[in-house]
mmCIF file of C-alpha atoms in Angstrom:
data_model
loop_
_atom_site.group_PDB
_atom_site.id
_atom_site.type_symbol
_atom_site.label_atom_id
_atom_site.label_comp_id
_atom_site.label_asym_id
_atom_site.label_seq_id
_atom_site.Cartn_x
_atom_site.Cartn_y
_atom_site.Cartn_z
ATOM 1 C CA GLU W 23 -16.360 70.405 -0.682
ATOM 2 C CA PRO W 24 -17.773 68.453 2.311
ATOM 3 C CA GLN W 25 -14.938 66.971 4.479
ATOM 4 C CA SER W 26 -16.931 63.995 4.376
ATOM 5 C CA SER W 27 -15.876 63.220 0.730
ATOM 6 C CA PRO W 28 -13.325 60.671 -0.160
ATOM 7 C CA ASP W 29 -9.815 62.007 -0.527
ATOM 8 C CA TRP W 30 -9.699 61.320 -4.604
ATOM 9 C CA LEU W 31 -12.995 63.717 -4.669
ATOM 10 C CA ARG W 32 -11.384 66.387 -2.792
ATOM 11 C CA THR W 33 -8.494 66.114 -4.887
ATOM 12 C CA LEU W 34 -10.334 66.145 -8.150
ATOM 13 C CA ALA W 35 -12.552 69.166 -6.976
ATOM 14 C CA SER W 36 -9.316 70.936 -6.131
ATOM 15 C CA ILE W 37 -7.939 70.371 -9.425
ATOM 16 C CA ALA W 38 -11.157 71.435 -11.095
ATOM 17 C CA ARG W 39 -11.036 74.599 -9.096
ATOM 18 C CA GLY W 40 -7.539 75.384 -9.990
ATOM 19 C CA LEU W 41 -8.020 74.842 -13.847
ATOM 20 C CA ALA W 42 -11.191 76.903 -13.807
ATOM 21 C CA PHE W 43 -8.981 79.830 -12.066
ATOM 22 C CA GLU W 44 -6.588 79.467 -14.667
ATOM 23 C CA ALA W 45 -9.039 79.458 -17.794
ATOM 24 C CA LEU W 46 -10.829 82.215 -16.386
ATOM 25 C CA ASP W 47 -7.399 84.160 -15.675
ATOM 26 C CA PHE W 48 -6.006 83.314 -19.330
ATOM 27 C CA SER W 49 -9.650 84.460 -20.970
ATOM 28 C CA VAL W 50 -9.498 87.653 -19.225
ATOM 29 C CA GLU W 51 -5.923 88.576 -20.013
ATOM 30 C CA LEU W 52 -6.616 87.394 -23.679
ATOM 31 C CA ALA W 53 -9.723 89.527 -24.096
ATOM 32 C CA GLU W 54 -7.785 92.564 -22.512
ATOM 33 C CA ALA W 55 -4.855 92.076 -25.032
ATOM 34 C CA LEU W 56 -6.927 92.253 -27.947
ATOM 35 C CA ALA W 57 -8.869 95.084 -27.004
ATOM 36 C CA LEU W 58 -5.987 96.803 -26.488
ATOM 37 C CA LEU W 59 -4.697 95.777 -29.729
ATOM 38 C CA ILE W 60 -7.871 96.558 -31.619
ATOM 39 C CA GLY W 61 -7.524 100.271 -29.955
ATOM 40 C CA PHE W 62 -4.415 100.766 -32.122
ATOM 41 C CA HIS W 63 -5.086 102.061 -35.607
ATOM 42 C CA ASP W 64 -1.956 104.023 -36.907
ATOM 43 C CA PRO W 65 1.021 101.413 -37.574
ATOM 44 C CA GLU W 66 3.390 103.996 -35.750
ATOM 45 C CA ASP W 67 1.458 103.581 -32.848
ATOM 46 C CA LEU W 68 2.125 100.054 -32.219
ATOM 47 C CA GLY W 69 5.332 100.886 -29.864
ATOM 48 C CA GLU W 70 8.623 99.574 -29.304
ATOM 49 C CA ALA W 71 8.335 96.217 -30.410
ATOM 50 C CA CYS W 72 7.796 97.557 -34.016
ATOM 51 C CA ALA W 73 10.297 100.600 -33.475
ATOM 52 C CA PRO W 74 14.163 100.606 -34.642
ATOM 53 C CA TRP W 75 16.707 100.628 -31.882
ATOM 54 C CA ASP W 76 17.752 104.406 -32.102
ATOM 55 C CA THR W 77 14.026 106.129 -32.110
ATOM 56 C CA ILE W 78 12.672 107.632 -28.746
ATOM 57 C CA ILE W 79 11.389 105.130 -26.412
ATOM 58 C CA LYS W 80 8.089 103.951 -27.047
ATOM 59 C CA PRO W 81 5.537 101.973 -24.983
ATOM 60 C CA PRO W 82 5.623 98.575 -25.671
ATOM 61 C CA SER W 83 3.520 97.182 -28.556
ATOM 62 C CA ALA W 84 -0.181 95.803 -27.857
ATOM 63 C CA TRP W 85 1.100 92.977 -30.086
ATOM 64 C CA LEU W 86 3.393 92.144 -27.092
ATOM 65 C CA PHE W 87 0.612 91.917 -24.786
ATOM 66 C CA VAL W 88 -0.967 89.215 -26.844
ATOM 67 C CA LEU W 89 2.179 87.409 -27.151
ATOM 68 C CA GLU W 90 2.756 87.446 -23.462
ATOM 69 C CA VAL W 91 -0.519 86.161 -22.555
ATOM 70 C CA LEU W 92 -0.171 83.240 -25.106
ATOM 71 C CA GLY W 93 3.139 82.383 -23.886
ATOM 72 C CA ALA W 94 1.926 82.425 -20.312
ATOM 73 C CA GLY W 95 -0.934 80.251 -21.374
ATOM 74 C CA ALA W 96 1.321 77.551 -22.618
ATOM 75 C CA VAL W 97 3.584 77.725 -19.543
ATOM 76 C CA ARG W 98 0.834 77.247 -17.121
ATOM 77 C CA CYS W 99 -0.479 74.504 -19.489
ATOM 78 C CA GLN W 100 2.606 72.555 -19.015
ATOM 79 C CA LEU W 101 2.700 73.359 -15.109
ATOM 80 C CA GLY W 102 -0.777 72.324 -14.826
ATOM 81 C CA LEU W 103 -0.060 68.992 -16.543
ATOM 82 C CA GLY W 104 2.735 68.318 -14.219
ATOM 83 C CA ARG W 105 0.628 68.927 -11.212
ATOM 84 C CA VAL W 106 -2.427 66.887 -12.231
ATOM 85 C CA ALA W 107 -0.685 63.986 -14.083
ATOM 86 C CA PRO W 108 3.000 63.422 -13.017
ATOM 87 C CA GLY W 109 3.658 61.101 -15.737
ATOM 88 C CA LEU W 110 2.647 63.762 -18.552
ATOM 89 C CA GLY W 111 4.820 66.123 -16.333
ATOM 90 C CA GLU W 112 7.734 63.893 -17.087
ATOM 91 C CA LEU W 113 7.028 63.559 -20.606
ATOM 92 C CA PHE W 114 6.833 67.528 -21.230
ATOM 93 C CA TRP W 115 9.635 68.246 -18.733
ATOM 94 C CA THR W 116 7.667 69.959 -16.447
ATOM 95 C CA PRO W 117 10.020 71.707 -13.797
ATOM 96 C CA GLN W 118 10.096 70.330 -10.268
ATOM 97 C CA LEU W 119 11.761 73.294 -8.184
ATOM 98 C CA GLN W 120 13.227 73.734 -4.858
ATOM 99 C CA THR W 121 14.319 77.351 -3.623
ATOM 100 C CA GLY W 122 16.824 77.902 -0.585
ATOM 101 C CA TYR W 123 17.007 80.984 1.386
ATOM 102 C CA TRP W 124 17.072 82.349 5.074
ATOM 103 C CA LYS W 125 14.030 82.258 6.946
ATOM 104 C CA ILE W 126 13.612 86.069 6.044
ATOM 105 C CA ARG W 127 12.208 87.914 2.949
ATOM 106 C CA GLY W 128 15.385 89.235 1.617
ATOM 107 C CA LEU W 129 16.573 88.025 -1.726
ATOM 108 C CA GLY W 130 14.160 84.828 -1.421
ATOM 109 C CA ALA W 131 10.964 86.410 -1.316
ATOM 110 C CA PRO W 132 10.903 87.359 -5.097
ATOM 111 C CA LEU W 133 11.717 83.591 -5.779
ATOM 112 C CA ARG W 134 8.941 82.565 -3.802
ATOM 113 C CA MET W 135 6.472 85.018 -5.442
ATOM 114 C CA MET W 136 7.700 84.090 -8.945
ATOM 115 C CA CYS W 137 6.929 80.137 -8.278
ATOM 116 C CA ALA W 138 3.440 81.115 -6.639
ATOM 117 C CA TYR W 139 2.785 83.546 -9.451
ATOM 118 C CA ALA W 140 3.386 80.856 -12.173
ATOM 119 C CA GLY W 141 1.765 78.133 -10.218
ATOM 120 C CA ALA W 142 4.821 75.879 -10.313
ATOM 121 C CA ASP W 143 5.579 72.542 -8.366
ATOM 122 C CA CYS W 144 8.148 74.237 -5.754
ATOM 123 C CA GLN W 145 9.433 73.294 -2.420
ATOM 124 C CA ASP W 146 10.731 76.285 -0.707
ATOM 125 C CA VAL W 147 13.359 75.557 2.006
ATOM 126 C CA LYS W 148 13.861 78.314 4.747
ATOM 127 C CA TYR W 149 17.080 78.134 6.887
ATOM 128 C CA GLU W 150 16.687 79.488 10.264
ATOM 129 C CA ALA W 151 19.874 81.058 11.623
ATOM 130 C CA LYS W 152 20.872 81.558 15.000
ATOM 131 C CA MET W 153 23.485 84.021 16.498
ATOM 132 C CA THR W 154 26.952 82.229 17.200
ATOM 133 C CA GLY W 155 29.164 83.299 20.187
ATOM 134 C CA THR W 156 31.304 85.516 17.810
ATOM 135 C CA GLY W 157 28.118 87.945 17.021
ATOM 136 C CA GLY W 158 27.739 85.867 13.623
ATOM 137 C CA TRP W 159 24.670 83.936 12.406
ATOM 138 C CA SER W 160 24.781 80.551 11.336
ATOM 139 C CA SER W 161 22.750 77.454 10.317
ATOM 140 C CA ASN W 162 23.410 73.820 11.124
ATOM 141 C CA GLN W 163 21.214 72.626 8.326
ATOM 142 C CA TRP W 164 22.685 74.733 5.782
ATOM 143 C CA GLU W 165 26.305 74.811 6.815
ATOM 144 C CA GLU W 166 26.627 71.087 7.636
ATOM 145 C CA VAL W 167 24.325 69.304 5.558
ATOM 146 C CA ASP W 168 22.689 70.986 2.680
ATOM 147 C CA ARG W 169 25.828 73.223 1.506
ATOM 148 C CA PRO W 170 28.400 70.400 1.498
ATOM 149 C CA ALA W 171 25.784 68.286 -0.458
ATOM 150 C CA LEU W 172 25.255 71.042 -3.062
ATOM 151 C CA LEU W 173 28.824 72.165 -3.126
ATOM 152 C CA ARG W 174 29.516 69.110 -4.970
ATOM 153 C CA ARG W 175 27.305 69.803 -7.626
ATOM 154 C CA ASN W 176 28.248 73.695 -7.866
ATOM 155 C CA VAL W 177 31.059 74.989 -6.248
ATOM 156 C CA PHE W 178 29.562 78.517 -6.473
ATOM 157 C CA ILE W 179 26.700 77.411 -4.455
ATOM 158 C CA GLN W 180 25.286 79.960 -1.791
ATOM 159 C CA LEU W 181 21.753 81.259 -0.869
ATOM 160 C CA PRO W 182 19.588 81.920 -2.360
ATOM 161 C CA TYR W 183 19.791 78.561 -4.899
ATOM 162 C CA VAL W 184 17.116 76.990 -7.117
ATOM 163 C CA ILE W 185 17.339 73.165 -7.956
ATOM 164 C CA ASN W 186 15.492 71.688 -10.912
ATOM 165 C CA PHE W 187 15.163 67.946 -10.010
ATOM 166 C CA ARG W 188 13.691 67.091 -13.563
ATOM 167 C CA THR W 189 16.897 68.603 -15.328
ATOM 168 C CA ARG W 190 19.079 67.653 -12.065
ATOM 169 C CA GLU W 191 20.259 71.669 -12.571
ATOM 170 C CA VAL W 192 21.602 73.594 -9.344
ATOM 171 C CA VAL W 193 21.698 77.068 -9.957
ATOM 172 C CA ALA W 194 22.994 79.713 -7.312
ATOM 173 C CA GLN W 195 23.684 83.329 -7.090
ATOM 174 C CA SER W 196 20.593 85.431 -6.780
ATOM 175 C CA THR W 197 20.596 87.483 -10.145
ATOM 176 C CA ALA W 198 21.513 83.867 -12.325
ATOM 177 C CA ALA W 199 18.720 82.130 -9.770
ATOM 178 C CA SER W 200 16.253 84.725 -10.683
ATOM 179 C CA LEU W 201 16.667 84.712 -14.410
ATOM 180 C CA TYR W 202 17.064 80.916 -14.372
ATOM 181 C CA LEU W 203 13.713 80.503 -12.693
ATOM 182 C CA GLY W 204 12.182 83.329 -15.189
ATOM 183 C CA ARG W 205 13.231 81.338 -17.926
ATOM 184 C CA VAL W 206 11.732 77.823 -16.827
ATOM 185 C CA LEU W 207 8.635 79.578 -15.688
ATOM 186 C CA GLY W 208 8.130 81.954 -18.830
ATOM 187 C CA LEU W 209 8.448 85.222 -16.698
ATOM 188 C CA ASN W 210 11.563 86.612 -18.676
ATOM 189 C CA GLY W 211 9.716 88.027 -21.517
ATOM 190 C CA PRO W 212 8.917 86.619 -24.935
ATOM 191 C CA THR W 213 11.317 88.385 -26.878
ATOM 192 C CA MET W 214 15.052 89.402 -27.029
ATOM 193 C CA ARG W 215 13.990 93.153 -26.481
ATOM 194 C CA VAL W 216 11.825 92.715 -23.916
ATOM 195 C CA ARG W 217 14.335 90.247 -22.119
ATOM 196 C CA ALA W 218 16.907 92.954 -22.136
ATOM 197 C CA VAL W 219 14.533 95.266 -20.543
ATOM 198 C CA ASN W 220 13.938 92.514 -17.852
ATOM 199 C CA GLU W 221 17.844 92.117 -17.509
ATOM 200 C CA GLN W 222 18.345 95.838 -16.701
ATOM 201 C CA VAL W 223 15.635 96.579 -14.362
ATOM 202 C CA LEU W 224 16.904 93.745 -12.476
ATOM 203 C CA CYS W 225 20.544 94.626 -12.377
ATOM 204 C CA HIS W 226 19.428 98.070 -11.452
ATOM 205 C CA VAL W 227 17.449 96.800 -8.397
ATOM 206 C CA HIS W 228 20.205 94.277 -7.396
ATOM 207 C CA THR W 229 22.374 97.548 -6.879
ATOM 208 C CA MET W 230 19.601 98.808 -4.514
ATOM 209 C CA TRP W 231 19.667 95.454 -2.665
ATOM 210 C CA MET W 232 23.344 96.031 -2.098
ATOM 211 C CA GLU W 233 22.810 99.559 -0.931
ATOM 212 C CA LEU W 234 20.211 98.434 1.509
ATOM 213 C CA ARG W 235 22.608 95.450 2.777
ATOM 214 C CA ASP W 236 25.477 97.862 3.747
ATOM 215 C CA LEU W 237 22.868 100.168 5.489
ATOM 216 C CA VAL W 238 21.100 97.703 7.803
ATOM 217 C CA TYR W 239 24.303 94.884 8.240
ATOM 218 C CA PRO W 240 26.477 95.839 11.135
ATOM 219 C CA VAL W 241 29.464 94.495 9.697
ATOM 220 C CA LYS W 242 29.112 97.274 6.933
ATOM 221 C CA GLN W 243 28.675 100.974 7.072
ATOM 222 C CA ASN W 244 26.842 101.225 10.413
ATOM 223 C CA GLN W 245 28.208 99.491 13.195
ATOM 224 C CA ASP W 246 25.432 99.922 15.841
ATOM 225 C CA LYS W 247 21.639 100.766 16.044
ATOM 226 C CA THR W 248 22.521 104.553 16.917
ATOM 227 C CA ASP W 249 24.885 104.695 13.427
ATOM 228 C CA PHE W 250 22.178 103.106 11.793
ATOM 229 C CA LYS W 251 19.548 105.426 12.947
ATOM 230 C CA GLU W 252 21.421 108.601 12.123
ATOM 231 C CA SER W 253 22.135 107.302 8.329
ATOM 232 C CA LEU W 254 18.583 106.771 7.743
ATOM 233 C CA ALA W 255 17.589 110.502 6.851
ATOM 234 C CA ALA W 256 20.310 110.797 4.236
ATOM 235 C CA TYR W 257 19.134 107.229 2.815
ATOM 236 C CA PHE W 258 15.645 107.875 2.425
ATOM 237 C CA GLU W 259 15.834 111.582 1.670
ATOM 238 C CA LYS W 260 18.928 111.469 -1.046
ATOM 239 C CA THR W 261 19.853 107.575 -1.896
ATOM 240 C CA LEU W 262 16.356 106.114 -2.261
ATOM 241 C CA THR W 263 14.867 109.124 -3.683
ATOM 242 C CA GLY W 264 17.276 109.219 -6.466
ATOM 243 C CA HIS W 265 16.292 105.544 -7.386
ATOM 244 C CA TYR W 266 12.899 105.803 -7.125
ATOM 245 C CA GLU W 267 12.858 108.734 -9.615
ATOM 246 C CA LYS W 268 14.663 106.498 -11.895
ATOM 247 C CA LEU W 269 12.020 103.821 -11.599
ATOM 248 C CA GLU W 270 9.116 106.252 -11.739
ATOM 249 C CA SER W 271 10.389 107.414 -14.981
ATOM 250 C CA TRP W 272 11.129 104.110 -16.358
ATOM 251 C CA LEU W 273 7.282 103.014 -15.634
ATOM 252 C CA GLN W 274 6.252 106.336 -17.238
ATOM 253 C CA GLN W 275 8.328 105.353 -20.685
ATOM 254 C CA ARG W 276 6.877 101.950 -20.413
ATOM 255 C CA GLY W 277 3.473 103.011 -19.979
ATOM 256 C CA THR W 278 2.263 99.528 -18.808
ATOM 257 C CA GLY W 279 1.877 99.635 -15.368
ATOM 258 C CA TYR W 280 4.877 97.250 -15.146
ATOM 259 C CA PHE W 281 8.398 97.581 -15.658
ATOM 260 C CA VAL W 282 8.955 95.223 -18.355
ATOM 261 C CA GLY W 283 5.884 94.342 -20.413
ATOM 262 C CA TRP W 284 2.118 94.191 -19.866
ATOM 263 C CA ARG W 285 2.159 91.267 -17.367
ATOM 264 C CA PRO W 286 4.564 90.691 -14.385
ATOM 265 C CA CYS W 287 8.196 89.722 -15.110
ATOM 266 C CA THR W 288 10.960 88.413 -13.244
ATOM 267 C CA ALA W 289 12.169 92.196 -12.369
ATOM 268 C CA ASP W 290 8.883 93.066 -11.449
ATOM 269 C CA PHE W 291 8.939 90.774 -8.368
ATOM 270 C CA HIS W 292 12.551 92.279 -7.317
ATOM 271 C CA VAL W 293 11.090 95.798 -7.452
ATOM 272 C CA TRP W 294 7.957 95.111 -5.772
ATOM 273 C CA GLU W 295 9.784 93.303 -2.875
ATOM 274 C CA MET W 296 12.352 96.101 -2.745
ATOM 275 C CA LEU W 297 9.605 98.606 -2.462
ATOM 276 C CA ASP W 298 7.595 96.702 0.013
ATOM 277 C CA GLN W 299 10.799 96.215 2.628
ATOM 278 C CA GLN W 300 11.520 100.078 2.279
ATOM 279 C CA GLU W 301 8.015 100.705 3.162
ATOM 280 C CA GLU W 302 8.060 98.612 6.298
ATOM 281 C CA MET W 303 11.590 100.023 7.481
ATOM 282 C CA ALA W 304 10.270 103.584 6.888
ATOM 283 C CA ARG W 305 7.173 102.825 8.967
ATOM 284 C CA SER W 306 8.953 101.099 11.808
ATOM 285 C CA THR W 307 11.568 103.608 12.041
ATOM 286 C CA GLY W 308 8.973 106.661 11.994
ATOM 287 C CA PHE W 309 9.796 107.956 8.401
ATOM 288 C CA ALA W 310 7.157 108.788 5.870
ATOM 289 C CA SER W 311 6.273 106.291 3.004
ATOM 290 C CA PRO W 312 9.204 106.554 0.414
ATOM 291 C CA MET W 313 6.677 106.472 -2.390
ATOM 292 C CA THR W 314 4.481 109.553 -1.147
ATOM 293 C CA HIS W 315 5.512 111.517 -4.239
ATOM 294 C CA PHE W 316 5.733 108.760 -6.916
ATOM 295 C CA ASP W 317 2.132 107.809 -7.895
ATOM 296 C CA LEU W 318 3.159 105.262 -10.514
ATOM 297 C CA LEU W 319 5.370 103.402 -8.251
ATOM 298 C CA SER W 320 2.194 103.419 -5.785
ATOM 299 C CA ASP W 321 0.305 102.006 -8.333
ATOM 300 C CA PHE W 322 2.538 99.366 -9.331
ATOM 301 C CA HIS W 323 2.817 98.278 -5.694
ATOM 302 C CA ALA W 324 -0.674 98.087 -5.295
ATOM 303 C CA ALA W 325 -1.158 96.390 -8.507
ATOM 304 C CA ILE W 326 1.167 93.432 -7.605
ATOM 305 C CA LYS W 327 0.069 92.791 -4.039
ATOM 306 C CA GLY W 328 -3.619 92.577 -5.640
ATOM 307 C CA LEU W 329 -2.440 89.713 -7.874
ATOM 308 C CA TRP W 330 -5.080 86.910 -6.730
ATOM 309 C CA ARG W 331 -2.388 84.296 -7.414
ATOM 310 C CA LEU W 332 -0.063 85.522 -4.532
ATOM 311 C CA ARG W 333 -3.254 85.112 -2.333
ATOM 312 C CA PHE W 334 -3.302 81.491 -2.059
#
């Protein structure tokens, strides 16, 4: 729109453009879900959602795709109302969020991606750390201002955290914060079975995070850069390959292109960030891409990276 337009007109045009994108995205996803559903004729092919717990793992049902799209549409409507009309946002308890983490990707990146993907009203606080005289790292804003204030509301407070100003909830611990965001943004899955899948993948990726932390932090297994470089070959060739084999097999079992359902869920953003950081580390240290022999992981990585919601 022309820059000479009044502020209210530019705001209205921005809202209309956003609503048009939302409507188009919802229509395309719903059409894809219905098309997939129509393609199933045998009730036995309806997949995991219709199968007993003790049967061989099957791909999720096409009905799940429809349910996911409808549920996501409802959440997007709630979030959209909160952005367009604050009064309606208060009436429908639209979450007003704040995430906090260091000014790096790490465990904060998946939370930021989830909020961007869902179109949430979220303020992202990044704490810049500076090296101390003892070789450690510290942030005055976090240690002296924000942490003491939040500690009075949650004794478990640490980075990352999530604050919901609408409900006054403060949630800490990375897995708990991720699942909380997933719950308020509709990204944990629409059924108990799907939510169980989401939690399993999330917990496995957290194990990978801990191993990566031990590899790169000098206070853990490697005391200096020489130790770090010497340990990389075993890490990429054995430790990481073992995890990638499991993740590849999981994608093959699910058969949806994502780790939980037919659309990205909470765990998917954590897996993607883990994959992408491993790619960056391999590239910067002269190793081949860890995903070279894992086609499904490569396709998943490309699919998340190509989501238009994460490009704005």
